[in-house]
């Protein structure tokens, strides 16, 4: 089954999906194996692998560990063209629609497209929107683009609708990894009520109650990165599972 269809099915069956972002710079093979053996089964729907800038981490190694330890899809979440790897199941083909930087809207995609075809990775076209989060984030800096003001849900909704009309399959509302403030519920609600395609929300979601707020506002896929980089938080996985997969828990 295509990863996109699998994610759609997950949303239908479970209410929403839980995606865990593994930034290769922020883990080690030992820590990753330990995390994956920490009773995550049935809690995590897919892994995202990537980062705004990877300096020392080994993406290939991260993908191979996840593949060996689990059977859930590995989806590339590339911060740049050099994060395209053949062993992944799919790639979020991110177009930075909140910005007006042509390279991030189409330029990088032209360079990546032949590689994606050659490696036979499933591209999932995603309208990626950076939302102001209280401080300057790596995502903003690295993409050289301005975020959408957090108090302007109507701008976010119009942008998302344009992406849907262009033919994108997902909208990703991104506050930035480790964001001070996550994407406001009001904005998620406004975007979700405007578009028919699933809305992914990530950045600064620190606990299950944050996740619940996003789901109640209409988010269909929740991305958690930083929270699980801290071993002390691994025990929250079950609670995340309960709030995200609310349909299977009814
Ligand atoms: C970042 O949305 C992801 O691109 C995850 O953010 O690391 O803050 O959970 P966090």
mmCIF file of C-alpha atoms and ligand atoms in Angstrom:
data_model
loop_
_atom_site.group_PDB
_atom_site.id
_atom_site.type_symbol
_atom_site.label_atom_id
_atom_site.label_comp_id
_atom_site.label_asym_id
_atom_site.label_seq_id
_atom_site.Cartn_x
_atom_site.Cartn_y
_atom_site.Cartn_z
ATOM 1 C CA UNK A 1 0.000 0.000 0.000
ATOM 2 C CA UNK A 2 1.189 3.522 -0.730
ATOM 3 C CA UNK A 3 2.283 5.431 2.369
ATOM 4 C CA UNK A 4 -0.179 8.232 1.617
ATOM 5 C CA UNK A 5 -3.080 5.742 1.517
ATOM 6 C CA UNK A 6 -1.821 4.094 4.694
ATOM 7 C CA UNK A 7 -1.809 7.471 6.472
ATOM 8 C CA UNK A 8 -5.290 8.253 5.204
ATOM 9 C CA UNK A 9 -6.511 4.884 6.436
ATOM 10 C CA UNK A 10 -4.835 5.487 9.800
ATOM 11 C CA UNK A 11 -6.680 8.792 10.146
ATOM 12 C CA UNK A 12 -9.999 7.160 9.241
ATOM 13 C CA UNK A 13 -9.571 4.237 11.605
ATOM 14 C CA UNK A 14 -7.825 5.857 14.565
ATOM 15 C CA UNK A 15 -9.044 9.468 14.372
ATOM 16 C CA UNK A 16 -5.558 10.871 13.832
ATOM 17 C CA UNK A 17 -1.981 9.687 13.419
ATOM 18 C CA UNK A 18 1.211 10.043 15.434
ATOM 19 C CA UNK A 19 4.427 10.768 13.547
ATOM 20 C CA UNK A 20 7.744 10.789 15.363
ATOM 21 C CA UNK A 21 10.502 12.962 13.943
ATOM 22 C CA UNK A 22 13.988 11.564 14.276
ATOM 23 C CA UNK A 23 16.652 14.198 13.704
ATOM 24 C CA UNK A 24 19.864 12.230 13.014
ATOM 25 C CA UNK A 25 21.918 14.956 14.698
ATOM 26 C CA UNK A 26 20.040 14.518 17.948
ATOM 27 C CA UNK A 27 20.270 10.787 18.505
ATOM 28 C CA UNK A 28 22.790 7.954 18.506
ATOM 29 C CA UNK A 29 22.299 4.420 17.163
ATOM 30 C CA UNK A 30 22.220 3.078 20.732
ATOM 31 C CA UNK A 31 19.664 5.613 21.943
ATOM 32 C CA UNK A 32 17.480 5.075 18.879
ATOM 33 C CA UNK A 33 17.446 1.290 19.293
ATOM 34 C CA UNK A 34 16.585 1.734 22.975
ATOM 35 C CA UNK A 35 13.721 4.084 22.085
ATOM 36 C CA UNK A 36 12.360 1.739 19.429
ATOM 37 C CA UNK A 37 12.383 -1.173 21.869
ATOM 38 C CA UNK A 38 10.602 0.895 24.496
ATOM 39 C CA UNK A 39 7.170 -0.593 23.857
ATOM 40 C CA UNK A 40 6.243 1.834 21.098
ATOM 41 C CA UNK A 41 4.323 -0.824 19.150
ATOM 42 C CA UNK A 42 0.915 0.347 17.897
ATOM 43 C CA UNK A 43 1.604 3.876 19.183
ATOM 44 C CA UNK A 44 3.629 5.295 16.306
ATOM 45 C CA UNK A 45 2.147 5.392 12.804
ATOM 46 C CA UNK A 46 5.238 6.518 10.903
ATOM 47 C CA UNK A 47 8.676 8.013 11.377
ATOM 48 C CA UNK A 48 9.846 11.246 9.804
ATOM 49 C CA UNK A 49 13.599 11.453 9.326
ATOM 50 C CA UNK A 50 15.406 14.705 8.612
ATOM 51 C CA UNK A 51 16.211 18.153 9.955
ATOM 52 C CA UNK A 52 16.730 21.768 8.892
ATOM 53 C CA UNK A 53 20.482 21.180 8.936
ATOM 54 C CA UNK A 54 22.262 17.889 9.566
ATOM 55 C CA UNK A 55 25.902 18.255 10.485
ATOM 56 C CA UNK A 56 27.100 15.026 12.066
ATOM 57 C CA UNK A 57 24.132 12.640 12.038
ATOM 58 C CA UNK A 58 23.888 9.671 9.686
ATOM 59 C CA UNK A 59 20.485 9.563 7.959
ATOM 60 C CA UNK A 60 21.145 6.229 6.273
ATOM 61 C CA UNK A 61 22.009 4.619 9.581
ATOM 62 C CA UNK A 62 18.884 6.043 11.231
ATOM 63 C CA UNK A 63 16.691 4.698 8.409
ATOM 64 C CA UNK A 64 18.297 1.274 8.544
ATOM 65 C CA UNK A 65 17.833 1.009 12.333
ATOM 66 C CA UNK A 66 14.152 1.982 12.108
ATOM 67 C CA UNK A 67 13.630 -0.495 9.243
ATOM 68 C CA UNK A 68 15.305 -3.256 11.194
ATOM 69 C CA UNK A 69 13.452 -2.622 14.449
ATOM 70 C CA UNK A 70 9.968 -1.757 13.161
ATOM 71 C CA UNK A 71 7.586 -2.243 10.283
ATOM 72 C CA UNK A 72 6.129 1.265 10.190
ATOM 73 C CA UNK A 73 6.899 3.534 7.225
ATOM 74 C CA UNK A 74 9.930 5.785 7.169
ATOM 75 C CA UNK A 75 9.214 9.123 5.525
ATOM 76 C CA UNK A 76 11.932 11.586 4.640
ATOM 77 C CA UNK A 77 11.374 15.085 6.002
ATOM 78 C CA UNK A 78 14.147 16.821 4.096
ATOM 79 C CA UNK A 79 15.684 20.109 5.107
ATOM 80 C CA UNK A 80 17.675 20.046 1.886
ATOM 81 C CA UNK A 81 18.215 18.112 -1.327
ATOM 82 C CA UNK A 82 21.084 16.121 0.160
ATOM 83 C CA UNK A 83 18.626 14.436 2.516
ATOM 84 C CA UNK A 84 17.115 12.248 -0.222
ATOM 85 C CA UNK A 85 17.934 8.596 0.488
ATOM 86 C CA UNK A 86 16.858 5.505 -1.399
ATOM 87 C CA UNK A 87 15.947 3.333 1.599
ATOM 88 C CA UNK A 88 13.042 5.494 2.734
ATOM 89 C CA UNK A 89 9.469 4.512 1.884
ATOM 90 C CA UNK A 90 8.279 8.005 1.058
ATOM 91 C CA UNK A 91 9.285 11.634 1.116
ATOM 92 C CA UNK A 92 7.293 14.663 2.197
ATOM 93 C CA UNK A 93 7.739 16.683 -0.983
ATOM 94 C CA UNK A 94 7.594 19.976 0.870
ATOM 95 C CA UNK A 95 6.829 23.195 -0.909
ATOM 96 C CA UNK A 96 7.264 26.159 1.418
ATOM 97 C CA UNK A 97 4.026 27.924 0.557
ATOM 98 C CA UNK A 98 4.144 30.338 3.502
ATOM 99 C CA UNK A 99 7.251 31.979 2.018
ATOM 100 C CA UNK A 100 8.045 33.608 -1.278
ATOM 101 C CA UNK A 101 11.423 32.019 -1.771
ATOM 102 C CA UNK A 102 11.307 30.442 -5.237
ATOM 103 C CA UNK A 103 14.029 27.926 -4.373
ATOM 104 C CA UNK A 104 11.904 26.496 -1.546
ATOM 105 C CA UNK A 105 8.730 26.638 -3.621
ATOM 106 C CA UNK A 106 10.019 24.819 -6.718
ATOM 107 C CA UNK A 107 13.789 25.195 -7.235
ATOM 108 C CA UNK A 108 14.957 22.407 -4.890
ATOM 109 C CA UNK A 109 12.164 20.181 -6.160
ATOM 110 C CA UNK A 110 13.532 20.286 -9.689
ATOM 111 C CA UNK A 111 16.899 19.074 -8.390
ATOM 112 C CA UNK A 112 15.345 16.357 -6.206
ATOM 113 C CA UNK A 113 12.772 15.022 -8.690
ATOM 114 C CA UNK A 114 15.114 12.848 -10.808
ATOM 115 C CA UNK A 115 16.604 11.334 -7.614
ATOM 116 C CA UNK A 116 13.173 10.532 -6.217
ATOM 117 C CA UNK A 117 12.257 8.817 -9.497
ATOM 118 C CA UNK A 118 15.524 6.909 -9.657
ATOM 119 C CA UNK A 119 15.225 5.689 -6.050
ATOM 120 C CA UNK A 120 11.525 4.935 -6.515
ATOM 121 C CA UNK A 121 10.520 6.787 -3.328
ATOM 122 C CA UNK A 122 6.879 7.796 -3.015
ATOM 123 C CA UNK A 123 6.610 11.599 -3.096
ATOM 124 C CA UNK A 124 3.804 13.046 -0.980
ATOM 125 C CA UNK A 125 3.282 16.644 -2.047
ATOM 126 C CA UNK A 126 2.846 18.788 1.027
ATOM 127 C CA UNK A 127 2.114 22.470 1.416
ATOM 128 C CA UNK A 128 4.536 23.427 4.182
ATOM 129 C CA UNK A 129 3.680 26.512 6.193
ATOM 130 C CA UNK A 130 5.926 28.015 8.830
ATOM 131 C CA UNK A 131 3.923 29.738 11.544
ATOM 132 C CA UNK A 132 5.343 32.448 13.809
ATOM 133 C CA UNK A 133 6.168 30.828 17.132
ATOM 134 C CA UNK A 134 7.578 33.536 19.382
ATOM 135 C CA UNK A 135 11.236 33.204 18.474
ATOM 136 C CA UNK A 136 13.333 32.940 15.323
ATOM 137 C CA UNK A 137 13.488 29.232 14.375
ATOM 138 C CA UNK A 138 15.989 27.161 12.377
ATOM 139 C CA UNK A 139 13.233 26.482 9.843
ATOM 140 C CA UNK A 140 12.800 30.223 9.220
ATOM 141 C CA UNK A 141 16.517 30.907 9.100
ATOM 142 C CA UNK A 142 17.439 27.970 6.871
ATOM 143 C CA UNK A 143 14.554 28.566 4.466
ATOM 144 C CA UNK A 144 15.181 32.302 4.319
ATOM 145 C CA UNK A 145 11.483 32.985 4.572
ATOM 146 C CA UNK A 146 9.104 34.813 6.854
ATOM 147 C CA UNK A 147 6.526 32.875 8.850
ATOM 148 C CA UNK A 148 2.787 33.513 8.743
ATOM 149 C CA UNK A 149 1.803 35.725 11.720
ATOM 150 C CA UNK A 150 0.301 33.495 14.423
ATOM 151 C CA UNK A 151 -2.689 35.798 14.878
ATOM 152 C CA UNK A 152 -3.670 35.634 11.182
ATOM 153 C CA UNK A 153 -5.550 32.351 10.733
ATOM 154 C CA UNK A 154 -7.295 33.689 7.657
ATOM 155 C CA UNK A 155 -3.947 34.083 5.838
ATOM 156 C CA UNK A 156 -3.028 30.512 6.795
ATOM 157 C CA UNK A 157 -6.421 29.231 5.588
ATOM 158 C CA UNK A 158 -6.216 31.032 2.229
ATOM 159 C CA UNK A 159 -2.665 29.753 1.715
ATOM 160 C CA UNK A 160 -3.706 26.194 2.550
ATOM 161 C CA UNK A 161 -6.688 26.387 0.229
ATOM 162 C CA UNK A 162 -4.456 27.561 -2.612
ATOM 163 C CA UNK A 163 -2.223 24.531 -1.971
ATOM 164 C CA UNK A 164 -5.219 22.216 -2.095
ATOM 165 C CA UNK A 165 -6.355 23.769 -5.385
ATOM 166 C CA UNK A 166 -2.850 23.315 -6.792
ATOM 167 C CA UNK A 167 -3.197 19.629 -5.938
ATOM 168 C CA UNK A 168 -1.157 19.130 -2.780
ATOM 169 C CA UNK A 169 -2.078 16.177 -0.602
ATOM 170 C CA UNK A 170 -1.241 17.444 2.874
ATOM 171 C CA UNK A 171 -0.918 20.780 4.644
ATOM 172 C CA UNK A 172 1.829 20.942 7.286
ATOM 173 C CA UNK A 173 1.492 23.726 9.870
ATOM 174 C CA UNK A 174 4.963 24.048 11.348
ATOM 175 C CA UNK A 175 5.900 26.126 14.393
ATOM 176 C CA UNK A 176 9.526 24.928 14.109
ATOM 177 C CA UNK A 177 11.372 22.270 16.025
ATOM 178 C CA UNK A 178 11.549 23.138 19.711
ATOM 179 C CA UNK A 179 9.249 26.126 19.171
ATOM 180 C CA UNK A 180 8.415 28.237 22.182
ATOM 181 C CA UNK A 181 4.756 28.359 21.135
ATOM 182 C CA UNK A 182 3.102 25.669 19.033
ATOM 183 C CA UNK A 183 0.630 26.438 16.238
ATOM 184 C CA UNK A 184 -2.452 28.101 17.794
ATOM 185 C CA UNK A 185 -5.627 25.996 17.952
ATOM 186 C CA UNK A 186 -7.618 28.813 16.362
ATOM 187 C CA UNK A 187 -5.405 28.704 13.270
ATOM 188 C CA UNK A 188 -5.566 24.892 13.031
ATOM 189 C CA UNK A 189 -9.351 25.087 13.264
ATOM 190 C CA UNK A 190 -9.607 27.772 10.605
ATOM 191 C CA UNK A 191 -7.324 25.870 8.200
ATOM 192 C CA UNK A 192 -8.978 22.489 8.864
ATOM 193 C CA UNK A 193 -12.442 23.911 8.266
ATOM 194 C CA UNK A 194 -11.301 25.518 5.019
ATOM 195 C CA UNK A 195 -9.506 22.629 3.309
ATOM 196 C CA UNK A 196 -10.531 19.037 2.585
ATOM 197 C CA UNK A 197 -7.013 17.612 2.765
ATOM 198 C CA UNK A 198 -5.447 16.386 6.035
ATOM 199 C CA UNK A 199 -3.599 18.898 8.192
ATOM 200 C CA UNK A 200 -0.306 17.912 9.825
ATOM 201 C CA UNK A 201 0.714 19.950 12.886
ATOM 202 C CA UNK A 202 4.165 20.016 14.451
ATOM 203 C CA UNK A 203 6.658 22.102 16.366
ATOM 204 C CA UNK A 204 6.690 22.739 20.104
ATOM 205 C CA UNK A 205 4.165 20.051 21.055
ATOM 206 C CA UNK A 206 5.507 19.185 24.479
ATOM 207 C CA UNK A 207 2.956 16.843 26.049
ATOM 208 C CA UNK A 208 -0.220 14.848 25.383
ATOM 209 C CA UNK A 209 -2.497 17.712 26.380
ATOM 210 C CA UNK A 210 -0.879 19.956 23.721
ATOM 211 C CA UNK A 211 -1.487 17.166 21.204
ATOM 212 C CA UNK A 212 -5.092 16.832 22.306
ATOM 213 C CA UNK A 213 -5.683 20.544 21.797
ATOM 214 C CA UNK A 214 -4.337 20.292 18.216
ATOM 215 C CA UNK A 215 -6.456 17.209 17.454
ATOM 216 C CA UNK A 216 -9.594 18.842 18.845
ATOM 217 C CA UNK A 217 -8.889 21.814 16.582
ATOM 218 C CA UNK A 218 -8.751 19.528 13.521
ATOM 219 C CA UNK A 219 -5.158 18.271 13.163
ATOM 220 C CA UNK A 220 -5.042 14.826 11.563
ATOM 221 C CA UNK A 221 -1.356 14.040 11.968
ATOM 222 C CA UNK A 222 0.710 15.156 14.947
ATOM 223 C CA UNK A 223 4.505 15.403 14.701
ATOM 224 C CA UNK A 224 6.619 15.032 17.828
ATOM 225 C CA UNK A 225 10.383 15.515 17.756
ATOM 226 C CA UNK A 226 12.084 17.201 20.727
ATOM 227 C CA UNK A 227 9.820 15.721 23.381
ATOM 228 C CA UNK A 228 11.086 12.175 22.777
ATOM 229 C CA UNK A 229 14.697 13.241 22.497
ATOM 230 C CA UNK A 230 14.550 13.369 26.282
ATOM 231 C CA UNK A 231 14.479 9.833 27.680
ATOM 232 C CA UNK A 232 12.461 10.969 30.673
ATOM 233 C CA UNK A 233 9.520 11.653 28.366
ATOM 234 C CA UNK A 234 9.379 8.188 26.809
ATOM 235 C CA UNK A 235 6.787 7.171 29.356
ATOM 236 C CA UNK A 236 4.428 9.734 27.743
ATOM 237 C CA UNK A 237 4.136 7.624 24.610
ATOM 238 C CA UNK A 238 1.117 5.689 25.855
ATOM 239 C CA UNK A 239 -0.695 8.874 26.761
ATOM 240 C CA UNK A 240 0.083 10.365 23.335
ATOM 241 C CA UNK A 241 -1.268 7.144 21.874
ATOM 242 C CA UNK A 242 -4.540 7.559 23.765
ATOM 243 C CA UNK A 243 -5.162 11.176 22.801
ATOM 244 C CA UNK A 244 -4.078 10.894 19.164
ATOM 245 C CA UNK A 245 -5.755 7.565 18.414
ATOM 246 C CA UNK A 246 -8.993 8.619 20.053
ATOM 247 C CA UNK A 247 -11.199 6.608 17.697
ATOM 248 C CA UNK A 248 -9.539 3.296 18.433
ATOM 249 C CA UNK A 249 -9.937 4.083 22.131
ATOM 250 C CA UNK A 250 -13.674 4.809 21.956
HETATM 251 C C1 LIG B 1 9.693 20.018 13.570
HETATM 252 O O1 LIG B 1 7.358 19.735 13.624
HETATM 253 C C2 LIG B 1 8.569 19.139 13.944
HETATM 254 O O2 LIG B 1 9.827 20.136 12.226
HETATM 255 C C3 LIG B 1 8.676 18.675 15.377
HETATM 256 O O3 LIG B 1 8.891 19.731 16.264
HETATM 257 O O4 LIG B 1 10.800 18.950 17.643
HETATM 258 O O5 LIG B 1 9.294 20.751 18.479
HETATM 259 O O6 LIG B 1 8.483 18.415 18.357
HETATM 260 P P1 LIG B 1 9.394 19.447 17.776
#
